[in-house]
């Protein structure tokens, strides 16, 4: 088969999974320094789209970095700067989204403290990442109070801004779930209005002994343990009640979820569509595996990295046919190339019509095209670091204003506002 030039064009966009424009979006990222393509396609590209549809808050989770690496703090500020330059280079727009640094908004810490008072230890101990990371990162000291509490710190990050939607990867969904449970518990404890509870308790009695006992039991299991199954069963129980007035019925639905006033609304995880960006060795692209292509890399470095990227080992010689399904280069094509190009790769690979370098060439081109504008944008910020500092300063002030409002409400509902 003769060599055909590649019909590759540009990359595809990321789809939004919701179009509810009324809600606030918040997400954070630990300061890990310059970004790689896995973070760009997996997270940042999604932020860039969200910022036009929602009110967005994006922040550098610098306290979170301390929860797993307090021994080495030298690079935090530099990593924050480098990462934010990459956000800006990738198109995160400080005119559209509020960008801030967590530790510049100390209200997060006060809410974390207050939430810690009502959070059962068992809720934190059962968060999957707790035991998981302790087992995996055994070169670190993860036996601290801060590490146990970091999902609660994340809950405070989310709840202080009353975020409705939290774009996260699958590994973080449990943390958003914890935030929901903590919010519900807080509202339950501090959001009750006078008389509400008495009315609800009176309505329970009207259901008859057996149903009343069941309702009380299921409600307790849901509110205290977050048992979703119990919530479903209690709702079904209420729906089946014949002799409740509409008012009592609504009261009991509300009471089931804590009742009373919502001080901290429950957030929803916005699951980011996983763009699987393979690393140069075929493993997941990750800084710790040293298999990354960075967001703005010199063109000759992109060239070199892709040329030496792992391929289907069965294609030892040019004439050996290959299998794109097992080749990380093909997976990278799936991130960047259109169907026509993918076809060209798959057929050329299986028939040995193209060589691996032919296959890699359009990929190198498309990555370098994507990076060109980012390199240029980043350079402007590198040349004027004060602009970056001002963006974060301004964003942090705006975030503080928002956070203070929530905190005032929280303090008042607890009864410590001293006004
Ligand atoms: N824990 C997240 C991570 O490790 C970062 C993070 C901190 C976050 N606070 C958040 C993400 C609030 C979303 C919302 O990736
Ligand atoms: Fe991989 Fe492309 Fe080589 Fe096939 S031709 S083995 S897809 S690099």
PDB file of N, CA and C and ligand atoms in Angstrom, residues 26-30 59 61 64 102 150 154 157-158 166-168 172 175, ligand 1:
ATOM      1  N   UNK A  26     -17.582  25.073  41.207  1.00  0.00           N
ATOM      2  CA  UNK A  26     -16.318  25.285  41.914  1.00  0.00           C
ATOM      3  C   UNK A  26     -15.436  24.059  41.764  1.00  0.00           C
ATOM      4  N   UNK A  27     -14.159  24.304  41.491  1.00  0.00           N
ATOM      5  CA  UNK A  27     -13.237  23.180  41.501  1.00  0.00           C
ATOM      6  C   UNK A  27     -11.855  23.645  41.922  1.00  0.00           C
ATOM      7  N   UNK A  28     -11.101  22.729  42.481  1.00  0.00           N
ATOM      8  CA  UNK A  28      -9.761  23.054  42.956  1.00  0.00           C
ATOM      9  C   UNK A  28      -8.743  22.074  42.423  1.00  0.00           C
ATOM     10  N   UNK A  29      -7.509  22.531  42.417  1.00  0.00           N
ATOM     11  CA  UNK A  29      -6.430  21.657  41.951  1.00  0.00           C
ATOM     12  C   UNK A  29      -5.217  21.890  42.851  1.00  0.00           C
ATOM     13  N   UNK A  30      -4.589  20.820  43.234  1.00  0.00           N
ATOM     14  CA  UNK A  30      -3.384  20.989  44.057  1.00  0.00           C
ATOM     15  C   UNK A  30      -2.271  21.624  43.240  1.00  0.00           C
ATOM     16  N   UNK A  59      -9.752  27.235  42.028  1.00  0.00           N
ATOM     17  CA  UNK A  59      -8.735  27.657  43.000  1.00  0.00           C
ATOM     18  C   UNK A  59      -7.574  26.681  43.115  1.00  0.00           C
ATOM     19  N   UNK A  61      -5.464  24.587  45.454  1.00  0.00           N
ATOM     20  CA  UNK A  61      -5.697  23.977  46.771  1.00  0.00           C
ATOM     21  C   UNK A  61      -4.363  23.790  47.490  1.00  0.00           C
ATOM     22  N   UNK A  64      -4.308  21.754  50.665  1.00  0.00           N
ATOM     23  CA  UNK A  64      -4.422  20.322  50.384  1.00  0.00           C
ATOM     24  C   UNK A  64      -3.061  19.697  50.106  1.00  0.00           C
ATOM     25  N   UNK A 102      -6.448  29.047  47.790  1.00  0.00           N
ATOM     26  CA  UNK A 102      -7.191  28.630  48.988  1.00  0.00           C
ATOM     27  C   UNK A 102      -6.706  29.334  50.260  1.00  0.00           C
ATOM     28  N   UNK A 150      -8.728  15.807  55.368  1.00  0.00           N
ATOM     29  CA  UNK A 150      -8.695  16.578  54.127  1.00  0.00           C
ATOM     30  C   UNK A 150      -9.975  16.490  53.286  1.00  0.00           C
ATOM     31  N   UNK A 154     -12.077  19.714  51.937  1.00  0.00           N
ATOM     32  CA  UNK A 154     -12.650  19.826  50.594  1.00  0.00           C
ATOM     33  C   UNK A 154     -14.148  20.154  50.673  1.00  0.00           C
ATOM     34  N   UNK A 157     -14.380  23.736  51.319  1.00  0.00           N
ATOM     35  CA  UNK A 157     -14.088  24.480  50.084  1.00  0.00           C
ATOM     36  C   UNK A 157     -15.350  24.632  49.244  1.00  0.00           C
ATOM     37  N   UNK A 158     -16.089  23.542  49.156  1.00  0.00           N
ATOM     38  CA  UNK A 158     -17.263  23.519  48.281  1.00  0.00           C
ATOM     39  C   UNK A 158     -18.420  24.277  48.929  1.00  0.00           C
ATOM     40  N   UNK A 166     -19.739  20.516  41.069  1.00  0.00           N
ATOM     41  CA  UNK A 166     -18.318  20.358  41.323  1.00  0.00           C
ATOM     42  C   UNK A 166     -17.713  19.411  40.292  1.00  0.00           C
ATOM     43  N   UNK A 167     -17.041  19.969  39.280  1.00  0.00           N
ATOM     44  CA  UNK A 167     -16.439  19.083  38.282  1.00  0.00           C
ATOM     45  C   UNK A 167     -15.244  18.346  38.879  1.00  0.00           C
ATOM     46  N   UNK A 168     -15.325  17.040  38.898  1.00  0.00           N
ATOM     47  CA  UNK A 168     -14.236  16.224  39.440  1.00  0.00           C
ATOM     48  C   UNK A 168     -14.106  14.939  38.645  1.00  0.00           C
ATOM     49  N   UNK A 172     -12.755  11.477  42.899  1.00  0.00           N
ATOM     50  CA  UNK A 172     -13.135  12.511  43.860  1.00  0.00           C
ATOM     51  C   UNK A 172     -14.635  12.514  44.175  1.00  0.00           C
ATOM     52  N   UNK A 175     -15.693  12.316  47.716  1.00  0.00           N
ATOM     53  CA  UNK A 175     -15.518  13.532  48.518  1.00  0.00           C
ATOM     54  C   UNK A 175     -16.707  14.473  48.352  1.00  0.00           C
TER      55      UNK A 175
HETATM   56  N1  LIG B   1      -8.993  17.127  46.489  1.00  0.00           N
HETATM   57  C1  LIG B   1      -8.873  17.567  45.127  1.00  0.00           C
HETATM   58  C2  LIG B   1      -7.718  16.803  44.455  1.00  0.00           C
HETATM   59  O1  LIG B   1      -6.877  16.285  45.150  1.00  0.00           O
HETATM   60  C3  LIG B   1      -8.622  19.035  45.011  1.00  0.00           C
HETATM   61  C4  LIG B   1      -9.694  19.834  45.659  1.00  0.00           C
HETATM   62  C5  LIG B   1      -9.609  20.455  46.867  1.00  0.00           C
HETATM   63  C6  LIG B   1     -11.006  20.081  45.169  1.00  0.00           C
HETATM   64  N2  LIG B   1     -10.770  21.071  47.163  1.00  0.00           N
HETATM   65  C7  LIG B   1     -11.656  20.867  46.150  1.00  0.00           C
HETATM   66  C8  LIG B   1     -11.677  19.705  44.003  1.00  0.00           C
HETATM   67  C9  LIG B   1     -12.964  21.277  46.000  1.00  0.00           C
HETATM   68  C10 LIG B   1     -13.009  20.112  43.868  1.00  0.00           C
HETATM   69  C11 LIG B   1     -13.631  20.897  44.848  1.00  0.00           C
HETATM   70  O2  LIG B   1      -7.698  16.741  43.254  1.00  0.00           O
END
